Amino acid sequence: MPTTNLSRDKLASRNVAELQARILITLGIDALSSMRVLDIGCGNGSTVNGWLGIGANAYGCDFRFKDGKHVASLQQQNRLSIIPNTHYRLPYPDESFDLVLTNQVMEHVIDYPSTLSEIQRILKPGGYCLHIFPSRWMPIEPHVFVPFATVLRSYWWLSLWAFIGIRKRSQREQTWRDVAWENQQYLLTSTNYLTGKEIEKHFRQFFSKFNYAEKQFLQNSPNKRGQKLARIGEIFPFVFPLYRAIWSRVILTQK
């Protein structure tokens, strides 16, 4: 493995930033702590704060920020920016970042070409992107908790599971009909689970290099099941594309 100025020993906790850093180190990408990093869809800023703890010059952007203990201080440091709703454009100049990250974001992207074009615009030549997001055939859709709702969005299917009692905590007092309708509207307007071929086609339009990194993701997983699966994958390589198909996609691209 190539040397890096950010050792694994310094990455002891289990936050998202350190998992992302471990994946990149395993892939041989060094000098992480000298990079200018952007977390798109930064939520409450915890990943931005994690990358600052690693030593990177980190920033984040989102359409709105979630509540969190880091939001106020990061805003005071001008490290968080709002993405305008009216015209999609990331609020940064061309070639501003060495590394762009998304975590559980790409499944919400409806317009892949516009989003990837903007990421490509703000990346420096040779810059990297790392994306982690759920797969099309994930057994349980991670936002509404309905089996295979990544592809099955019919009202009758969602109604069945709502009637049985499958719902989010915020939906506990709602009727099963309201839950099914709310879930269907959310899935149709706010999620987009593309096939692997569709995803790769979109990414290759904007980036010179495209690679899957589920192996490195599992190798650096904070839980023992992920690490065990990585060891099994060393013996049976089909484990990694299977994991990609039914659980999570981990994609590394380079400009």
mmCIF file of C-alpha atoms in Angstrom:
data_model
loop_
_atom_site.group_PDB
_atom_site.id
_atom_site.type_symbol
_atom_site.label_atom_id
_atom_site.label_comp_id
_atom_site.label_asym_id
_atom_site.label_seq_id
_atom_site.Cartn_x
_atom_site.Cartn_y
_atom_site.Cartn_z
ATOM 1 C CA MET A 1 0.000 0.000 0.000
ATOM 2 C CA PRO A 2 1.330 3.477 -0.834
ATOM 3 C CA THR A 3 2.397 5.619 2.073
ATOM 4 C CA THR A 4 0.132 8.402 3.274
ATOM 5 C CA ASN A 5 0.450 11.298 5.646
ATOM 6 C CA LEU A 6 -2.680 10.085 7.413
ATOM 7 C CA SER A 7 -2.079 6.811 9.213
ATOM 8 C CA ARG A 8 -4.720 4.208 10.010
ATOM 9 C CA ASP A 9 -3.790 4.473 13.682
ATOM 10 C CA LYS A 10 -5.203 7.991 13.744
ATOM 11 C CA LEU A 11 -8.549 6.746 12.421
ATOM 12 C CA ALA A 12 -9.833 5.069 15.528
ATOM 13 C CA SER A 13 -13.489 6.129 15.738
ATOM 14 C CA ARG A 14 -16.389 4.903 13.652
ATOM 15 C CA ASN A 15 -17.719 8.092 12.117
ATOM 16 C CA VAL A 16 -18.433 8.410 8.427
ATOM 17 C CA ALA A 17 -15.465 10.671 7.675
ATOM 18 C CA GLU A 18 -12.989 8.157 9.043
ATOM 19 C CA LEU A 19 -14.629 5.289 7.164
ATOM 20 C CA GLN A 20 -14.370 7.322 3.954
ATOM 21 C CA ALA A 21 -10.732 8.125 4.708
ATOM 22 C CA ARG A 22 -9.918 4.462 5.362
ATOM 23 C CA ILE A 23 -11.472 3.448 2.047
ATOM 24 C CA LEU A 24 -9.399 6.039 0.186
ATOM 25 C CA ILE A 25 -6.182 5.049 1.958
ATOM 26 C CA THR A 26 -6.832 1.391 1.093
ATOM 27 C CA LEU A 27 -7.234 2.467 -2.532
ATOM 28 C CA GLY A 28 -3.824 4.143 -2.405
ATOM 29 C CA ILE A 29 -5.010 7.754 -2.358
ATOM 30 C CA ASP A 30 -2.648 9.669 -0.087
ATOM 31 C CA ALA A 31 -2.229 13.213 1.253
ATOM 32 C CA LEU A 32 -5.842 13.263 2.482
ATOM 33 C CA SER A 33 -5.110 15.772 5.219
ATOM 34 C CA SER A 34 -3.893 18.307 2.654
ATOM 35 C CA MET A 35 -7.017 18.032 0.506
ATOM 36 C CA ARG A 36 -9.840 20.510 0.090
ATOM 37 C CA VAL A 37 -12.914 18.331 0.657
ATOM 38 C CA LEU A 38 -16.622 18.866 -0.043
ATOM 39 C CA ASP A 39 -19.451 16.794 1.434
ATOM 40 C CA ILE A 40 -22.551 17.174 -0.767
ATOM 41 C CA GLY A 41 -25.763 16.553 1.144
ATOM 42 C CA CYS A 42 -23.962 17.283 4.389
ATOM 43 C CA GLY A 43 -27.074 17.191 6.607
ATOM 44 C CA ASN A 44 -26.046 18.206 10.122
ATOM 45 C CA GLY A 45 -22.387 18.715 9.247
ATOM 46 C CA SER A 46 -21.066 15.750 11.229
ATOM 47 C CA THR A 47 -19.043 14.396 8.289
ATOM 48 C CA VAL A 48 -17.593 17.833 7.580
ATOM 49 C CA ASN A 49 -16.591 18.069 11.220
ATOM 50 C CA GLY A 50 -15.069 14.586 11.019
ATOM 51 C CA TRP A 51 -12.902 15.550 8.044
ATOM 52 C CA LEU A 52 -11.788 18.690 9.859
ATOM 53 C CA GLY A 53 -10.736 16.417 12.726
ATOM 54 C CA ILE A 54 -8.646 14.400 10.288
ATOM 55 C CA GLY A 55 -6.944 17.615 9.242
ATOM 56 C CA ALA A 56 -8.575 18.217 5.861
ATOM 57 C CA ASN A 57 -9.882 21.592 4.723
ATOM 58 C CA ALA A 58 -13.513 20.464 4.663
ATOM 59 C CA TYR A 59 -16.779 22.075 3.559
ATOM 60 C CA GLY A 60 -20.368 20.960 3.111
ATOM 61 C CA CYS A 61 -23.501 21.937 1.238
ATOM 62 C CA ASP A 62 -27.142 20.927 1.230
ATOM 63 C CA PHE A 63 -30.590 22.232 0.337
ATOM 64 C CA ARG A 64 -31.206 22.663 4.068
ATOM 65 C CA PHE A 65 -29.310 21.701 7.187
ATOM 66 C CA LYS A 66 -30.524 19.195 9.750
ATOM 67 C CA ASP A 67 -30.301 19.876 13.461
ATOM 68 C CA GLY A 68 -26.933 19.009 14.922
ATOM 69 C CA LYS A 69 -24.322 20.183 17.372
ATOM 70 C CA HIS A 70 -21.848 21.184 14.634
ATOM 71 C CA VAL A 71 -24.104 23.251 12.378
ATOM 72 C CA ALA A 72 -23.810 26.613 14.136
ATOM 73 C CA SER A 73 -20.027 26.529 14.526
ATOM 74 C CA LEU A 74 -19.481 25.339 10.958
ATOM 75 C CA GLN A 75 -21.706 28.114 9.646
ATOM 76 C CA GLN A 76 -19.726 30.652 11.657
ATOM 77 C CA GLN A 77 -16.589 29.342 9.946
ATOM 78 C CA ASN A 78 -18.299 29.674 6.526
ATOM 79 C CA ARG A 79 -17.893 25.959 5.940
ATOM 80 C CA LEU A 80 -21.535 25.214 5.146
ATOM 81 C CA SER A 81 -23.409 26.539 2.121
ATOM 82 C CA ILE A 82 -26.984 26.263 0.905
ATOM 83 C CA ILE A 83 -27.645 24.842 -2.570
ATOM 84 C CA PRO A 84 -30.256 27.074 -4.260
ATOM 85 C CA ASN A 85 -33.582 25.400 -4.995
ATOM 86 C CA THR A 86 -34.443 27.535 -8.004
ATOM 87 C CA HIS A 87 -31.520 26.669 -10.264
ATOM 88 C CA TYR A 88 -29.302 23.705 -9.429
ATOM 89 C CA ARG A 89 -25.740 24.911 -9.189
ATOM 90 C CA LEU A 90 -23.250 24.081 -6.470
ATOM 91 C CA PRO A 91 -22.242 27.342 -4.752
ATOM 92 C CA TYR A 92 -18.511 27.086 -5.514
ATOM 93 C CA PRO A 93 -16.138 28.241 -8.266
ATOM 94 C CA ASP A 94 -14.758 25.893 -10.921
ATOM 95 C CA GLU A 95 -11.981 23.498 -9.835
ATOM 96 C CA SER A 96 -12.378 24.247 -6.116
ATOM 97 C CA PHE A 97 -11.979 20.808 -4.508
ATOM 98 C CA ASP A 98 -9.611 17.842 -4.478
ATOM 99 C CA LEU A 99 -12.224 15.423 -3.145
ATOM 100 C CA VAL A 100 -16.024 15.367 -3.335
ATOM 101 C CA LEU A 101 -18.031 13.007 -1.121
ATOM 102 C CA THR A 102 -21.630 11.868 -0.908
ATOM 103 C CA ASN A 103 -23.075 9.473 1.632
ATOM 104 C CA GLN A 104 -26.633 8.153 1.200
ATOM 105 C CA VAL A 105 -27.310 10.942 -1.303
ATOM 106 C CA MET A 106 -27.193 9.561 -4.851
ATOM 107 C CA GLU A 107 -30.400 7.555 -4.377
ATOM 108 C CA HIS A 108 -32.178 10.924 -4.094
ATOM 109 C CA VAL A 109 -30.703 12.415 -7.256
ATOM 110 C CA ILE A 110 -33.361 12.625 -9.957
ATOM 111 C CA ASP A 111 -31.253 14.419 -12.578
ATOM 112 C CA TYR A 112 -27.927 12.578 -12.724
ATOM 113 C CA PRO A 113 -26.430 14.551 -15.647
ATOM 114 C CA SER A 114 -26.939 17.951 -13.979
ATOM 115 C CA THR A 115 -25.602 16.739 -10.644
ATOM 116 C CA LEU A 116 -22.555 14.974 -12.054
ATOM 117 C CA SER A 117 -21.808 17.894 -14.367
ATOM 118 C CA GLU A 118 -21.685 20.212 -11.356
ATOM 119 C CA ILE A 119 -19.454 17.828 -9.408
ATOM 120 C CA GLN A 120 -17.128 17.585 -12.382
ATOM 121 C CA ARG A 121 -17.069 21.382 -12.678
ATOM 122 C CA ILE A 122 -15.978 22.021 -9.088
ATOM 123 C CA LEU A 123 -13.373 19.224 -9.000
ATOM 124 C CA LYS A 124 -9.746 20.039 -9.680
ATOM 125 C CA PRO A 125 -8.075 18.098 -12.510
ATOM 126 C CA GLY A 126 -7.234 14.658 -11.155
ATOM 127 C CA GLY A 127 -9.673 15.131 -8.257
ATOM 128 C CA TYR A 128 -11.643 12.241 -6.770
ATOM 129 C CA CYS A 129 -15.265 11.515 -5.865
ATOM 130 C CA LEU A 130 -16.425 8.861 -3.419
ATOM 131 C CA HIS A 131 -20.113 7.919 -3.314
ATOM 132 C CA ILE A 132 -21.812 5.475 -0.916
ATOM 133 C CA PHE A 133 -25.514 4.787 -1.423
ATOM 134 C CA PRO A 134 -28.093 1.970 -1.250
ATOM 135 C CA SER A 135 -28.601 -0.412 -4.147
ATOM 136 C CA ARG A 136 -31.604 -0.853 -6.404
ATOM 137 C CA TRP A 137 -32.393 -4.343 -5.083
ATOM 138 C CA MET A 138 -31.854 -3.636 -1.401
ATOM 139 C CA PRO A 139 -34.327 -5.934 0.417
ATOM 140 C CA ILE A 140 -35.664 -3.182 2.682
ATOM 141 C CA GLU A 141 -35.973 0.360 1.305
ATOM 142 C CA PRO A 142 -34.040 2.400 3.890
ATOM 143 C CA HIS A 143 -36.365 5.423 4.063
ATOM 144 C CA VAL A 144 -39.856 3.901 4.319
ATOM 145 C CA PHE A 145 -38.756 0.418 5.527
ATOM 146 C CA VAL A 146 -40.974 -1.397 3.016
ATOM 147 C CA PRO A 147 -39.526 -4.555 1.372
ATOM 148 C CA PHE A 148 -38.349 -3.914 -2.212
ATOM 149 C CA ALA A 149 -39.943 -0.465 -2.298
ATOM 150 C CA THR A 150 -36.818 0.576 -4.198
ATOM 151 C CA VAL A 151 -38.601 -0.809 -7.278
ATOM 152 C CA LEU A 152 -42.146 -1.731 -6.139
ATOM 153 C CA ARG A 153 -43.965 1.568 -5.631
ATOM 154 C CA SER A 154 -47.565 0.547 -6.394
ATOM 155 C CA TYR A 155 -50.135 1.806 -3.940
ATOM 156 C CA TRP A 156 -51.416 -1.718 -3.277
ATOM 157 C CA TRP A 157 -47.916 -2.925 -2.335
ATOM 158 C CA LEU A 158 -47.258 -0.012 -0.014
ATOM 159 C CA SER A 159 -50.757 -0.331 1.446
ATOM 160 C CA LEU A 160 -50.175 -3.991 2.285
ATOM 161 C CA TRP A 161 -47.146 -3.200 4.404
ATOM 162 C CA ALA A 162 -48.720 -0.124 5.982
ATOM 163 C CA PHE A 163 -51.761 -2.221 6.932
ATOM 164 C CA ILE A 164 -49.487 -4.813 8.535
ATOM 165 C CA GLY A 165 -47.910 -2.021 10.569
ATOM 166 C CA ILE A 166 -44.642 -1.238 8.768
ATOM 167 C CA ARG A 167 -44.117 2.497 9.141
ATOM 168 C CA LYS A 168 -41.736 5.174 10.302
ATOM 169 C CA ARG A 169 -41.870 6.469 13.859
ATOM 170 C CA SER A 170 -43.380 9.744 12.629
ATOM 171 C CA GLN A 171 -46.228 7.781 10.988
ATOM 172 C CA ARG A 172 -47.372 5.816 14.017
ATOM 173 C CA GLU A 173 -50.562 7.812 14.518
ATOM 174 C CA GLN A 174 -51.531 7.858 10.829
ATOM 175 C CA THR A 175 -54.014 5.528 9.133
ATOM 176 C CA TRP A 176 -52.546 2.824 6.908
ATOM 177 C CA ARG A 177 -54.038 4.587 3.864
ATOM 178 C CA ASP A 178 -52.271 7.857 4.733
ATOM 179 C CA VAL A 179 -49.004 6.036 5.358
ATOM 180 C CA ALA A 180 -49.192 4.279 1.994
ATOM 181 C CA TRP A 181 -49.998 7.495 0.136
ATOM 182 C CA GLU A 182 -47.247 9.443 1.916
ATOM 183 C CA ASN A 183 -44.681 6.714 1.215
ATOM 184 C CA GLN A 184 -45.635 6.505 -2.438
ATOM 185 C CA GLN A 185 -45.315 10.260 -2.929
ATOM 186 C CA TYR A 186 -41.938 10.272 -1.228
ATOM 187 C CA LEU A 187 -40.593 7.359 -3.249
ATOM 188 C CA LEU A 188 -41.807 8.751 -6.565
ATOM 189 C CA THR A 189 -40.566 12.299 -6.044
ATOM 190 C CA SER A 190 -37.490 11.913 -3.815
ATOM 191 C CA THR A 191 -35.803 8.627 -4.714
ATOM 192 C CA ASN A 192 -34.234 7.273 -7.898
ATOM 193 C CA TYR A 193 -32.788 3.758 -7.769
ATOM 194 C CA LEU A 194 -31.063 3.294 -11.118
ATOM 195 C CA THR A 195 -29.675 0.063 -12.489
ATOM 196 C CA GLY A 196 -25.942 -0.518 -12.365
ATOM 197 C CA LYS A 197 -25.635 -0.012 -16.127
ATOM 198 C CA GLU A 198 -27.503 3.292 -15.951
ATOM 199 C CA ILE A 199 -25.336 4.535 -13.088
ATOM 200 C CA GLU A 200 -22.084 3.593 -14.801
ATOM 201 C CA LYS A 201 -23.200 5.198 -18.066
ATOM 202 C CA HIS A 202 -23.946 8.500 -16.324
ATOM 203 C CA PHE A 203 -20.684 8.569 -14.379
ATOM 204 C CA ARG A 204 -18.523 7.692 -17.366
ATOM 205 C CA GLN A 205 -19.923 10.678 -19.250
ATOM 206 C CA PHE A 206 -18.228 13.050 -16.819
ATOM 207 C CA PHE A 207 -15.258 11.258 -15.274
ATOM 208 C CA SER A 208 -12.179 9.698 -16.825
ATOM 209 C CA LYS A 209 -11.978 6.863 -14.296
ATOM 210 C CA PHE A 210 -14.792 4.822 -12.728
ATOM 211 C CA ASN A 211 -14.312 2.053 -10.165
ATOM 212 C CA TYR A 212 -16.362 0.123 -7.644
ATOM 213 C CA ALA A 213 -15.004 0.036 -4.081
ATOM 214 C CA GLU A 214 -17.333 -2.288 -2.161
ATOM 215 C CA LYS A 215 -14.348 -4.516 -1.330
ATOM 216 C CA GLN A 216 -12.496 -1.646 0.354
ATOM 217 C CA PHE A 217 -15.717 -0.513 2.049
ATOM 218 C CA LEU A 218 -16.219 -3.927 3.622
ATOM 219 C CA GLN A 219 -12.544 -4.297 4.528
ATOM 220 C CA ASN A 220 -12.802 -1.080 6.538
ATOM 221 C CA SER A 221 -16.282 -1.661 7.899
ATOM 222 C CA PRO A 222 -16.673 -0.694 11.578
ATOM 223 C CA ASN A 223 -18.659 -3.887 12.224
ATOM 224 C CA LYS A 224 -17.362 -7.443 12.281
ATOM 225 C CA ARG A 225 -19.977 -8.738 9.851
ATOM 226 C CA GLY A 226 -18.703 -6.418 7.127
ATOM 227 C CA GLN A 227 -15.100 -7.413 7.801
ATOM 228 C CA LYS A 228 -16.050 -11.102 7.746
ATOM 229 C CA LEU A 229 -17.851 -10.615 4.441
ATOM 230 C CA ALA A 230 -14.697 -8.995 3.032
ATOM 231 C CA ARG A 231 -12.649 -12.050 4.049
ATOM 232 C CA ILE A 232 -15.196 -14.356 2.406
ATOM 233 C CA GLY A 233 -14.992 -12.176 -0.693
ATOM 234 C CA GLU A 234 -11.259 -12.771 -0.893
ATOM 235 C CA ILE A 235 -12.044 -16.463 -1.400
ATOM 236 C CA PHE A 236 -15.268 -16.027 -3.397
ATOM 237 C CA PRO A 237 -14.952 -12.797 -5.426
ATOM 238 C CA PHE A 238 -18.625 -12.861 -6.506
ATOM 239 C CA VAL A 239 -19.452 -11.655 -2.980
ATOM 240 C CA PHE A 240 -18.521 -8.062 -3.852
ATOM 241 C CA PRO A 241 -20.740 -7.619 -6.938
ATOM 242 C CA LEU A 242 -23.519 -9.420 -5.062
ATOM 243 C CA TYR A 243 -23.172 -6.979 -2.171
ATOM 244 C CA ARG A 244 -23.237 -4.138 -4.703
ATOM 245 C CA ALA A 245 -26.440 -5.459 -6.249
ATOM 246 C CA ILE A 246 -28.476 -6.087 -3.110
ATOM 247 C CA TRP A 247 -27.091 -3.772 -0.447
ATOM 248 C CA SER A 248 -24.785 -0.804 -1.128
ATOM 249 C CA ARG A 249 -22.894 0.723 -4.009
ATOM 250 C CA VAL A 250 -19.523 2.304 -3.335
ATOM 251 C CA ILE A 251 -18.154 4.205 -6.312
ATOM 252 C CA LEU A 252 -14.850 6.015 -6.774
ATOM 253 C CA THR A 253 -14.386 8.288 -9.777
ATOM 254 C CA GLN A 254 -11.595 10.599 -10.889
ATOM 255 C CA LYS A 255 -11.676 13.654 -13.099
#
